[in-house]
Coordinates of C-alpha atoms (C1' of nucleotides) in Angstrom, one line a residue:
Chain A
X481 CA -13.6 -2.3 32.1
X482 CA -15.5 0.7 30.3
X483 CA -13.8 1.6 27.3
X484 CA -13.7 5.3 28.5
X485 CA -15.5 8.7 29.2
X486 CA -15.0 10.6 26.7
X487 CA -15.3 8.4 23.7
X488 CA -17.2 5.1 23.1
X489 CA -17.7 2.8 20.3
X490 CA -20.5 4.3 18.2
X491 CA -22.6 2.0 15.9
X492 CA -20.4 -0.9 15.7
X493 CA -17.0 1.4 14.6
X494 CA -13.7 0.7 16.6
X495 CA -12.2 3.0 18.6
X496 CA -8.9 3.3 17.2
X497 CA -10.7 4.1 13.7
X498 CA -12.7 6.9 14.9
X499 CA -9.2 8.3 16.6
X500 CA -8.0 7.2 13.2
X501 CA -10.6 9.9 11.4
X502 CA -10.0 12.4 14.3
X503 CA -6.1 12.9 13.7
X504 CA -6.4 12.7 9.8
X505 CA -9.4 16.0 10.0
X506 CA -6.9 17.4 12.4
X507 CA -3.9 17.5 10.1
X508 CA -5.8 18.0 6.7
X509 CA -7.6 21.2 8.9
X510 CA -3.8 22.1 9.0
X511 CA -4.3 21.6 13.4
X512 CA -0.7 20.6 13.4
X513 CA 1.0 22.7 11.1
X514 CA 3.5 24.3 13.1
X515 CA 5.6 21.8 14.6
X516 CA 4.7 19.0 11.3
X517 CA 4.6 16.7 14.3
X518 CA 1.8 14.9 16.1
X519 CA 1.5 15.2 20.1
X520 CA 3.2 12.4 21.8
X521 CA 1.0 9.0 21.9
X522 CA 0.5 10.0 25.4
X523 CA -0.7 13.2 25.5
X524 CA -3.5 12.2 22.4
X525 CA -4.4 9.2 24.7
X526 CA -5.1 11.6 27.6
X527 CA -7.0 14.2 25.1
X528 CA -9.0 11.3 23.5
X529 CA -9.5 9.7 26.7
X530 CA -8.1 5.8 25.9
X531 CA -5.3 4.0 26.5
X532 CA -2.2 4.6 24.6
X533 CA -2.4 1.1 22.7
X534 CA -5.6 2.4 21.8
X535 CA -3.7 5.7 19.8
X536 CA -1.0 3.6 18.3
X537 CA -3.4 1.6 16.9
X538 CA -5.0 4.8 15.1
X539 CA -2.1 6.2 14.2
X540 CA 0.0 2.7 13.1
X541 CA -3.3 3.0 10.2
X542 CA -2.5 6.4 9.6
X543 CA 0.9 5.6 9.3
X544 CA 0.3 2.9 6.6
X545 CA -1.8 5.0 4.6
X546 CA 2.0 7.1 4.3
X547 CA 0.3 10.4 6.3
X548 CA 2.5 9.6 9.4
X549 CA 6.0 8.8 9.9
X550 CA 6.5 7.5 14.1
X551 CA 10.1 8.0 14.5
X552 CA 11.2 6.2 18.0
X553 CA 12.8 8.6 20.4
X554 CA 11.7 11.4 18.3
X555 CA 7.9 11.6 17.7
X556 CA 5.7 10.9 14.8
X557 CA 6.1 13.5 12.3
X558 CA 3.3 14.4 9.4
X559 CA 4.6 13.3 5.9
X560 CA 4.4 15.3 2.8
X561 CA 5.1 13.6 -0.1
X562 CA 5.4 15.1 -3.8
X563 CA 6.0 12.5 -6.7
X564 CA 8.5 12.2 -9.1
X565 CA 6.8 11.8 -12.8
X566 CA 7.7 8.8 -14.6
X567 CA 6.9 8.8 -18.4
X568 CA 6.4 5.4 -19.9
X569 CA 6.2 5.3 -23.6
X570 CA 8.2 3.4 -27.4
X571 CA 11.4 5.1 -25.9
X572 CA 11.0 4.4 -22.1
X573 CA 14.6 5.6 -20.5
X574 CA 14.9 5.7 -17.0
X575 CA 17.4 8.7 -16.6
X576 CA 16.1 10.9 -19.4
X577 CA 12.8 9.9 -18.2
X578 CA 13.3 11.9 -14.4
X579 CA 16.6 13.2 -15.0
X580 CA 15.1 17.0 -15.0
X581 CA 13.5 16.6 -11.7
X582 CA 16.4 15.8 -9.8
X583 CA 19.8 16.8 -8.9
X584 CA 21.6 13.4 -9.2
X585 CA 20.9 9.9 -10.1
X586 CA 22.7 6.9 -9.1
X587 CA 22.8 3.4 -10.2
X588 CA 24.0 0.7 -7.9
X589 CA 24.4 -3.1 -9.3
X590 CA 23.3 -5.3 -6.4
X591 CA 24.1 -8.4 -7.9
X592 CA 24.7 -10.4 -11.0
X593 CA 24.2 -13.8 -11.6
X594 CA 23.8 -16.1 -14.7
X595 CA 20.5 -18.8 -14.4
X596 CA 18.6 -20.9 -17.2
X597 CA 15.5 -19.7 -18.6
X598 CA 12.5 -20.9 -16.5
X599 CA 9.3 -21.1 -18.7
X600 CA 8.1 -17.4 -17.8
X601 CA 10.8 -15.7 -19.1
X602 CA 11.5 -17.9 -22.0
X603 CA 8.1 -17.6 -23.2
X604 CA 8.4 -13.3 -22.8
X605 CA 11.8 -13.4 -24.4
X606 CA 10.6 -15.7 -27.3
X607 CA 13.5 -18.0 -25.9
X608 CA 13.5 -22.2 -25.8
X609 CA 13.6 -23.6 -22.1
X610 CA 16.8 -23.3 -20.2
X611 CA 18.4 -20.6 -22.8
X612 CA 20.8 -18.8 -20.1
X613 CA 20.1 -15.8 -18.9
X614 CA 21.8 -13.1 -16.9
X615 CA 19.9 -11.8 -14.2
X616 CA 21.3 -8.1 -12.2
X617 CA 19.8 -6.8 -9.2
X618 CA 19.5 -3.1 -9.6
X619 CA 18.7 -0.2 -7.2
X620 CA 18.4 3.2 -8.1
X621 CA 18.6 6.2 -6.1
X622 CA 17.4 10.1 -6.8
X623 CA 19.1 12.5 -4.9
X624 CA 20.1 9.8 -2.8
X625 CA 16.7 8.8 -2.3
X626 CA 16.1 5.1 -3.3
X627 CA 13.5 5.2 -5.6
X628 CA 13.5 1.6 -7.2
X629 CA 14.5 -1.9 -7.2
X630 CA 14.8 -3.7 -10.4
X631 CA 15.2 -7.7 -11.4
X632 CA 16.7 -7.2 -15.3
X633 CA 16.9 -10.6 -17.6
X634 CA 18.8 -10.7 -20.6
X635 CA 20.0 -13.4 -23.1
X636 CA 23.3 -13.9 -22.2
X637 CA 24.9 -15.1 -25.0
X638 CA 24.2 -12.3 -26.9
X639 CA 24.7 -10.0 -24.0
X640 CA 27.8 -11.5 -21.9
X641 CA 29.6 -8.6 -20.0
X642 CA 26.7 -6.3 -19.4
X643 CA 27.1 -6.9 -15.8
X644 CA 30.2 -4.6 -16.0
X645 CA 29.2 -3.0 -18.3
X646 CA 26.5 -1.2 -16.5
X647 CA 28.0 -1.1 -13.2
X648 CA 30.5 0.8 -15.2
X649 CA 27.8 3.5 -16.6
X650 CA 25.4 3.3 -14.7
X651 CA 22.8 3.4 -17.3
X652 CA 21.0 0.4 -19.6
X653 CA 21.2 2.2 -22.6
X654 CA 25.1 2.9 -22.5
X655 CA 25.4 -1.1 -21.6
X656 CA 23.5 -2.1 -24.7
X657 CA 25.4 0.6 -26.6
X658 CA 28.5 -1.6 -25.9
X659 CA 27.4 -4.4 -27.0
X660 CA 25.7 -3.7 -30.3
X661 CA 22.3 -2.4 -29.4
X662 CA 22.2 1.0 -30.5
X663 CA 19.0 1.5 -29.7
X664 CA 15.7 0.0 -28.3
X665 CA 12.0 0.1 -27.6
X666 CA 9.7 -0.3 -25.0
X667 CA 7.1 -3.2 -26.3
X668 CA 5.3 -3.5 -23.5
X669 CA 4.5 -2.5 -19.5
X670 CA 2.3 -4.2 -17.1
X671 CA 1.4 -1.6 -14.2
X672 CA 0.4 -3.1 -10.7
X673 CA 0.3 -2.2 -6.7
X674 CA 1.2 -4.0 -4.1
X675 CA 2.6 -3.8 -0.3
X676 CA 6.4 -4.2 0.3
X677 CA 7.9 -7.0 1.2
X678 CA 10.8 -7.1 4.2
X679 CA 13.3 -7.1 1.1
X680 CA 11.7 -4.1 -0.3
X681 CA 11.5 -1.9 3.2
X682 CA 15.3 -2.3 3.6
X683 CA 16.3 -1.6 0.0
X684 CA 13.9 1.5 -0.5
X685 CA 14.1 2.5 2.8
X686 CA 10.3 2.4 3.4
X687 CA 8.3 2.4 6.5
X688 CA 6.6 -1.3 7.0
X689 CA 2.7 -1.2 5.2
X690 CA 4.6 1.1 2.2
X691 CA 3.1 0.5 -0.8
X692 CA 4.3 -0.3 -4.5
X693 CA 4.0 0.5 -8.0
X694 CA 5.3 -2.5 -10.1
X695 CA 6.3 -2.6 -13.3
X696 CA 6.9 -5.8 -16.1
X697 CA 8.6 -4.2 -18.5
X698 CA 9.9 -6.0 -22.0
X699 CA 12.2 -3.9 -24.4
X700 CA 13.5 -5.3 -27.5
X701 CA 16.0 -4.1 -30.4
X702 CA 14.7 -2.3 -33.5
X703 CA 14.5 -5.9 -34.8
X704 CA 11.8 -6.9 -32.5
X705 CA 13.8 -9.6 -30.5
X706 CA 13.3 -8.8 -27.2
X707 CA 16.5 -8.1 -25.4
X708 CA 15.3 -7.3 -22.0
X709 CA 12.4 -8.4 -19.1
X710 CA 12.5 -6.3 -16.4
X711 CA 10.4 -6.3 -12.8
X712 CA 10.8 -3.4 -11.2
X713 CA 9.2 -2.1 -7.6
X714 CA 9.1 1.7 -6.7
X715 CA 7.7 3.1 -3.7
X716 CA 4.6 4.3 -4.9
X717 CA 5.0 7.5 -2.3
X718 CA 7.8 8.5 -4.6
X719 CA 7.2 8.0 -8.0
X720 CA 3.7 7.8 -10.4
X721 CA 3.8 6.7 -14.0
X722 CA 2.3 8.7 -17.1
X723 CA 1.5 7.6 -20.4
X724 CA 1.0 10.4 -23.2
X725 CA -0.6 9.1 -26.5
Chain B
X121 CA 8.2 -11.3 32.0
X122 CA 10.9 -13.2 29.1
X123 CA 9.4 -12.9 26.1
X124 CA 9.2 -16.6 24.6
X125 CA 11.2 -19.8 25.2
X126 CA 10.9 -21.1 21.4
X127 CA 11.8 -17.5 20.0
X128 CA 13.1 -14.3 20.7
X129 CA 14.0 -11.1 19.2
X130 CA 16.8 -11.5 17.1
X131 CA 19.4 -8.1 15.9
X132 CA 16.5 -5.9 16.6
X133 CA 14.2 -7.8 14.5
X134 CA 10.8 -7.7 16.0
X135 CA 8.9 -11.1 16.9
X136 CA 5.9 -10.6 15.1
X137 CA 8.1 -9.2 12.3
X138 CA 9.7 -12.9 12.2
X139 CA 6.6 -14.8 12.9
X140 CA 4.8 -13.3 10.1
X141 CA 7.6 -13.9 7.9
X142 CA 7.2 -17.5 9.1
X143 CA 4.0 -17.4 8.2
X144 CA 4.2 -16.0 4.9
X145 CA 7.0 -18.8 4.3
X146 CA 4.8 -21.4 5.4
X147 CA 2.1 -20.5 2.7
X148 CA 4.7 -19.9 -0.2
X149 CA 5.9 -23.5 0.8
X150 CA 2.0 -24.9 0.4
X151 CA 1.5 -25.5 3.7
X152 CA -2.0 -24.8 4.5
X153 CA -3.1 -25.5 0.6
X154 CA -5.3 -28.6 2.0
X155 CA -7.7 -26.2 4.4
X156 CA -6.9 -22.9 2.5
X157 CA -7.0 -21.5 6.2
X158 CA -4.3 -20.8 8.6
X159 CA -5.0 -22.0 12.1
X160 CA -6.2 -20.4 14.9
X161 CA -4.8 -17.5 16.8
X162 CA -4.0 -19.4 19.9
X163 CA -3.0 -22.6 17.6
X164 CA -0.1 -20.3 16.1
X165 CA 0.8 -18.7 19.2
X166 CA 1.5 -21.8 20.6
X167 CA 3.4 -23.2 18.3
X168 CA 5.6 -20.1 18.4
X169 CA 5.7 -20.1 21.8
X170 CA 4.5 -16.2 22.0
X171 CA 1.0 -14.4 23.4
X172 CA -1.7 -14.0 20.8
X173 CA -0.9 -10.9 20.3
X174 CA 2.0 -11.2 18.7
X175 CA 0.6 -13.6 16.4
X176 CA -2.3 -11.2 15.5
X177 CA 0.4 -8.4 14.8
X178 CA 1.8 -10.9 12.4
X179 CA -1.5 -11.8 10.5
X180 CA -2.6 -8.1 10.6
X181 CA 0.4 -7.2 8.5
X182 CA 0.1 -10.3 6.4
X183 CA -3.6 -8.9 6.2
X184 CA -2.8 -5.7 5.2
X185 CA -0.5 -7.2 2.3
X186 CA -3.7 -8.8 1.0
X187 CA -2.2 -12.7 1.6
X188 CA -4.4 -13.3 4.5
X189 CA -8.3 -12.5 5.6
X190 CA -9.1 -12.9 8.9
X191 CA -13.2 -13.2 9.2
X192 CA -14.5 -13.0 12.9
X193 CA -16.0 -16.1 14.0
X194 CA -14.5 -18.3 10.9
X195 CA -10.9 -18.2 10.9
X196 CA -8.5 -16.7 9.2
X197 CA -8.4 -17.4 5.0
X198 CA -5.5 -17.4 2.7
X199 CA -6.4 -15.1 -0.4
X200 CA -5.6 -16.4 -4.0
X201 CA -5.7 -13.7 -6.3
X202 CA -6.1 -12.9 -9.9
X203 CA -6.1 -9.2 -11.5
X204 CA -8.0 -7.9 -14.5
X205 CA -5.9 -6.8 -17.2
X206 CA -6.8 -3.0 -18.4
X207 CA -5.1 -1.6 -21.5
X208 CA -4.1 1.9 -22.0
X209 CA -3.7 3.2 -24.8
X210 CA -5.1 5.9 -28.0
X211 CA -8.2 4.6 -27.3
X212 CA -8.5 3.2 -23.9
X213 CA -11.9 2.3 -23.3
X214 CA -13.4 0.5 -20.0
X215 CA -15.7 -2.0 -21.2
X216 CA -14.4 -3.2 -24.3
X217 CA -10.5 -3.5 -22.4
X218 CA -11.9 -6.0 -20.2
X219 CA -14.9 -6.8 -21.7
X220 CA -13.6 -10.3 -22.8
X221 CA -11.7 -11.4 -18.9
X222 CA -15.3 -11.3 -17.2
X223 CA -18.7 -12.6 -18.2
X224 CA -20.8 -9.1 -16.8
X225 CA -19.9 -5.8 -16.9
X226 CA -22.1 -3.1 -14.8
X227 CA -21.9 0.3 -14.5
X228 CA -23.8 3.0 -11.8
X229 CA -23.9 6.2 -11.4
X230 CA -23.9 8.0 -7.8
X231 CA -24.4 11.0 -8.5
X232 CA -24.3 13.7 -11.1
X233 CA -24.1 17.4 -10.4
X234 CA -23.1 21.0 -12.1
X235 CA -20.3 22.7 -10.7
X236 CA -17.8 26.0 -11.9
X237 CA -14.3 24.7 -13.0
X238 CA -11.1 25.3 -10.6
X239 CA -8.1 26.4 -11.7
X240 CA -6.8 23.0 -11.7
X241 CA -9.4 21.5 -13.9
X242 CA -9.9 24.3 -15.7
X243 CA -6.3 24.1 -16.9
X244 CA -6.8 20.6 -17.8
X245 CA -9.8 20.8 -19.8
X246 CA -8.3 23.7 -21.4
X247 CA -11.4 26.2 -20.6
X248 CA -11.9 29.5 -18.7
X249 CA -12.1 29.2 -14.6
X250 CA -15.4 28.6 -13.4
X251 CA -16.6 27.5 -17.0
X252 CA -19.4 25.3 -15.5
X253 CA -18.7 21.2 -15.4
X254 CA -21.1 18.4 -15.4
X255 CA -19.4 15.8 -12.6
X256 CA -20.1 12.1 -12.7
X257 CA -19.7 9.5 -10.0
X258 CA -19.6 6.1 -11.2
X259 CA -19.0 2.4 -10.1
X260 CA -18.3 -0.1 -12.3
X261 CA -18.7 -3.5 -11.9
X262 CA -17.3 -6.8 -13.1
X263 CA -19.5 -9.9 -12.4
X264 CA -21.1 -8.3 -9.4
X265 CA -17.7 -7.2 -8.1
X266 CA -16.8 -3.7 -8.0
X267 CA -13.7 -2.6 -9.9
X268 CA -13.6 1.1 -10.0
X269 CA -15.2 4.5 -8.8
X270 CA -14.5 7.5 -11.1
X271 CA -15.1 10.9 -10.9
X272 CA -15.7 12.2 -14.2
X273 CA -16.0 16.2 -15.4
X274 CA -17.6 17.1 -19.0
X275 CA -18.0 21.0 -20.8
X276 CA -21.4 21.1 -19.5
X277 CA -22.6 23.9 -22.1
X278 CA -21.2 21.1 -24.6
X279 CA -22.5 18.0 -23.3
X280 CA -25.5 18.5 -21.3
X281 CA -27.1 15.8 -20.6
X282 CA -24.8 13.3 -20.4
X283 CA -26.1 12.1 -17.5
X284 CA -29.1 11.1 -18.5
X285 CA -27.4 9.5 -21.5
X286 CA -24.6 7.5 -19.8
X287 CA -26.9 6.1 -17.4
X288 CA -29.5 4.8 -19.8
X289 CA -26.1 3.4 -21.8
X290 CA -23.8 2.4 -19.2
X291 CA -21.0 3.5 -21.4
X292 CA -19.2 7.0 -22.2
X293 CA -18.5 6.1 -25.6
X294 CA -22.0 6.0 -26.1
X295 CA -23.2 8.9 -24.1
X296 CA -20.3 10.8 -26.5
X297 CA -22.5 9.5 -29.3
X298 CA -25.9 10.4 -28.7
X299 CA -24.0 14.0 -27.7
X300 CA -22.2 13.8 -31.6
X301 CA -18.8 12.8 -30.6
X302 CA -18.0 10.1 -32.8
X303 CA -14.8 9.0 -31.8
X304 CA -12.3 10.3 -28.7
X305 CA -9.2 9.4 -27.8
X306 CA -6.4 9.5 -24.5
X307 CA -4.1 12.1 -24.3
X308 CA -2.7 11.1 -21.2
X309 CA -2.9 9.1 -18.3
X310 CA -1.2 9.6 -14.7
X311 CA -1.0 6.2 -12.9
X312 CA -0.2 6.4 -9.0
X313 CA -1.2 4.2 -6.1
X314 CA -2.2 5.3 -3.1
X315 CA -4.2 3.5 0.5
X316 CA -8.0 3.6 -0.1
X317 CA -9.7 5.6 2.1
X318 CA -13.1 5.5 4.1
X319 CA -14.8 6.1 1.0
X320 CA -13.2 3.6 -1.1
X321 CA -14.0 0.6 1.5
X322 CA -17.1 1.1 1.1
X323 CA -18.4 1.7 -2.4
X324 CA -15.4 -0.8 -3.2
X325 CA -15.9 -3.5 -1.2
X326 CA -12.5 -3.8 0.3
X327 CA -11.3 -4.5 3.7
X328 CA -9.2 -1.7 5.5
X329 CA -5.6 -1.5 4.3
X330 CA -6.4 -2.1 1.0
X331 CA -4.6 -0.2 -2.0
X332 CA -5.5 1.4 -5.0
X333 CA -4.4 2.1 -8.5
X334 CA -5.6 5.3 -9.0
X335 CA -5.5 7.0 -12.6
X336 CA -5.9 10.7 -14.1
X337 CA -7.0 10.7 -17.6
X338 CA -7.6 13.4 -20.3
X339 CA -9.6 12.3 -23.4
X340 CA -10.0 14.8 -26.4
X341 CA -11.9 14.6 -29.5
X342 CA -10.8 14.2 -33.0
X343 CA -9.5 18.0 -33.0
X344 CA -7.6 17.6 -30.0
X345 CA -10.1 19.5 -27.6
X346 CA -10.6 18.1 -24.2
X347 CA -13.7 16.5 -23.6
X348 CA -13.3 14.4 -20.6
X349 CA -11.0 14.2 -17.5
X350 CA -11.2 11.7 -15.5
X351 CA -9.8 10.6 -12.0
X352 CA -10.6 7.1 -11.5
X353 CA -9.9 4.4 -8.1
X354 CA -9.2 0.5 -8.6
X355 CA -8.9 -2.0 -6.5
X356 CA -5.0 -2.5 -6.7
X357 CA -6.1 -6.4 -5.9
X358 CA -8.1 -6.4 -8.6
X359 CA -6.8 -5.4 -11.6
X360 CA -3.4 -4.3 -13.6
X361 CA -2.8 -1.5 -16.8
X362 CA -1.0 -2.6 -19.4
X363 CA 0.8 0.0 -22.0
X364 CA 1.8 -2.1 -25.5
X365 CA 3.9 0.3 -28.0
Chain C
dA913 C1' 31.1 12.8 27.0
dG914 C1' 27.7 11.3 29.9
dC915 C1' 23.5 11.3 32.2
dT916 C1' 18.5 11.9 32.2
dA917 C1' 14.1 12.7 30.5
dT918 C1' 11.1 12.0 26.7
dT919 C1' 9.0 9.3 23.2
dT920 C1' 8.1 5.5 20.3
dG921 C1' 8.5 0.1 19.9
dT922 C1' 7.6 -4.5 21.6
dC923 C1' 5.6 -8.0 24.4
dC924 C1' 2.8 -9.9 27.8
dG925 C1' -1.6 -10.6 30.3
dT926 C1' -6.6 -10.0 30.9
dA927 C1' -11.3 -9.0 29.9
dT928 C1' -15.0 -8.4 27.0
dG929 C1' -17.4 -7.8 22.5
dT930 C1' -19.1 -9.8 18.1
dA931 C1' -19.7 -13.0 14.4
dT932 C1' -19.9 -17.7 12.8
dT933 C1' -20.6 -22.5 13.3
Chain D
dT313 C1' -28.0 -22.4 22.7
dA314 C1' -23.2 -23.3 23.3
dA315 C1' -18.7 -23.4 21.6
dT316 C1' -15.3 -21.3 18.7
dA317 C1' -12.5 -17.7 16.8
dC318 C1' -11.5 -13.2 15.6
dA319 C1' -11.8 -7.9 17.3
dT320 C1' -11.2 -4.4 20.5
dA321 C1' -9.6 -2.2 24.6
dC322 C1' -7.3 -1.9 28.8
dG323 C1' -3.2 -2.2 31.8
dG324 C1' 1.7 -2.9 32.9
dA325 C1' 6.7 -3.5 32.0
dC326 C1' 10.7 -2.8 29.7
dA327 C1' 13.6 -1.8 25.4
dA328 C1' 15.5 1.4 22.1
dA329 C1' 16.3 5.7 20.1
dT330 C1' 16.6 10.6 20.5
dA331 C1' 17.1 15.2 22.5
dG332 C1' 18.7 18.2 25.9
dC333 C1' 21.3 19.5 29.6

DNA sequence: AGCTATTTGTCCGTATGTATT
DNA sequence: TAATACATACGGACAAATAGC
């Protein structure tokens, strides 16, 4: 069958992309401003002239790229997203680091288990093979808005009990300051992007194609011994990262 | 019709949802590591026991994740991927932070035009609004493959022709040279991620769905005057930042 | 509270286009 | 040239969530 009357496939570009382009002029034209929602998929399909398969692919890229958000039973609503500032320097602190640009911060421990030392972390924590380690599971939430998932390592020999001891503060720095470590320094951060996994879209609460911002972070004591490997994942819609020299 | 007689939608989890977690199993198990390809559409779908279609939803998010790469008429590849490492830091400088991780570096300028500072970049660089800006657009290269597409502003009354003089060195810290800036160094850098856009695909090279590392910088000279902002796009496949303290 | 209409989500089937081998 | 394999677009049916009466 003819793709349709009203719009055809133009030098070798799909259909659903040039719908794609169409809605995102629309909106940044501020078309939709009013109601902050798109027309049903129906209604476009009709004004565009295609099927409605042919919409939901257009906006399903739209909504990947963040600038939609199809609620079912409601409509698809235009996002608008503003970013929470995350400084990353010697003294990297996760509260102090966003704690002015929200309300309330929360910490939840989502697990906490004890595992050897595979070579990976042994080499980044200057441990032998095997050492054991305690792993925690970490979410944490602004304004009760998740805004990252963390994997935390630490040698745990030195650092038995910081398991409770941070599900009781809610806070890295207080845990260390228990158990000795009155203070420690960010040695280094690798920054890097990447799409969320199913884990991720259930603990951030993201919308499948979010994307990431992922950190490896390794902190040690004013020693120099490292004390802590870190991975976290935030959802890059939320947070960005600075770095001031 | 039923759906499928090998699988079904479990506790509201979609089937392609399930398949391409299936999938994405299969090649974190090694499975297709002989052929480095995954098998056809209708190959999959039978062995699933669903429509096509629900296979292609599930390679079209594994796609958009950047583990697969569907090319018309060939098959559908399994990417392998390995990211450039860019410091960031006092002195952050393109070509000598990777210089040593690739064998070729390239850089090409798109464009280059005059234009009045808005209030936004004035504030940045620190100068009157509409003080007039020299504007670069650049591509940089690594072994033939594209890395990053800047746009660059400069003083213009203080660096004219820097143009001219970046093109003919392929390097800023060059063009700051012949133009008597010795030395420069980072005040800051904003780090965010974001989709690419139209744009990006195509001076980058990247299939749709891709994502970005995208970063804002502000250079200054040795008396702390802006010289340089910068807002540049990677390929978030391609490369990483690192921060060392 | 309950029913209905609206709206998005999923899945199937079919046909045709386009690129590669 | 022919076969293969992915890409696009259409159509239909039903499910699931929401909103409104």
């Amino acid at each position: 069958m003819s793709p349709s009357a009203t719009m055809k496939r133009k030098n070798g570009v799909a259909l659903w992309r040039q719908i794609a382009d169409r809605i995102r002029g629309e909106i940044a034209a501020g078309d939709h401003d009013e109601t902050g929602m798109l027309p049903p998929e129906m209604t476009l399909a009709q004004k565009f002239g295609v099927n409605r398969h042919t919409v939901r692919s257009a906006i399903a890229a739209l909504a990947s790229e963040g600038i939609l958000e199809p609620m079912q039973g409601r409509g698809t609503i235009i996002a608008r997203k503003e970013r929470l500032s995350f400084p990353i320097s010697l003294r990297t602190r996760f509260t102090a680091g966003i704690g002015d640009q929200v309300k309330e911060m929360e910490a939840l421990l989502l697990s906490h288990i004890t595992e050897p030392a595979n070579a990976d972390l042994a080499a980044r924590l200057q441990l032998p093979l095997g050492t054991p380690l305690i792993r925690l599971e970490t979410l944490r939430k602004a304004d009760t808005r998740p805004v990252s998932r963390s994997t935390t390592w630490f040698p745990a020999d030195r650092f038995a009990g910081i398991g409770e001891a941070y599900q009781k503060s809610g806070s890295i720095t207080a845990a260390f300051k228990m158990l000795g470590v009155a203070d420690y320094v960010r040695i280094s951060t690798v920054i890097s992007a990447s799409h969320a996994d199913t884990r991720d879209l259930a603990d951030l609460e993201l919308s499948p194609g979010a994307i990431l911002l992922i950190t490896q972070a390794l902190n040690a004591d004013m020693d120099g011994v490292p004390v802590q490997y870190a991975i976290s994942r935030f959802s890059a819609d939320t947070v960005e990262f600075t770095v001031e020299n």
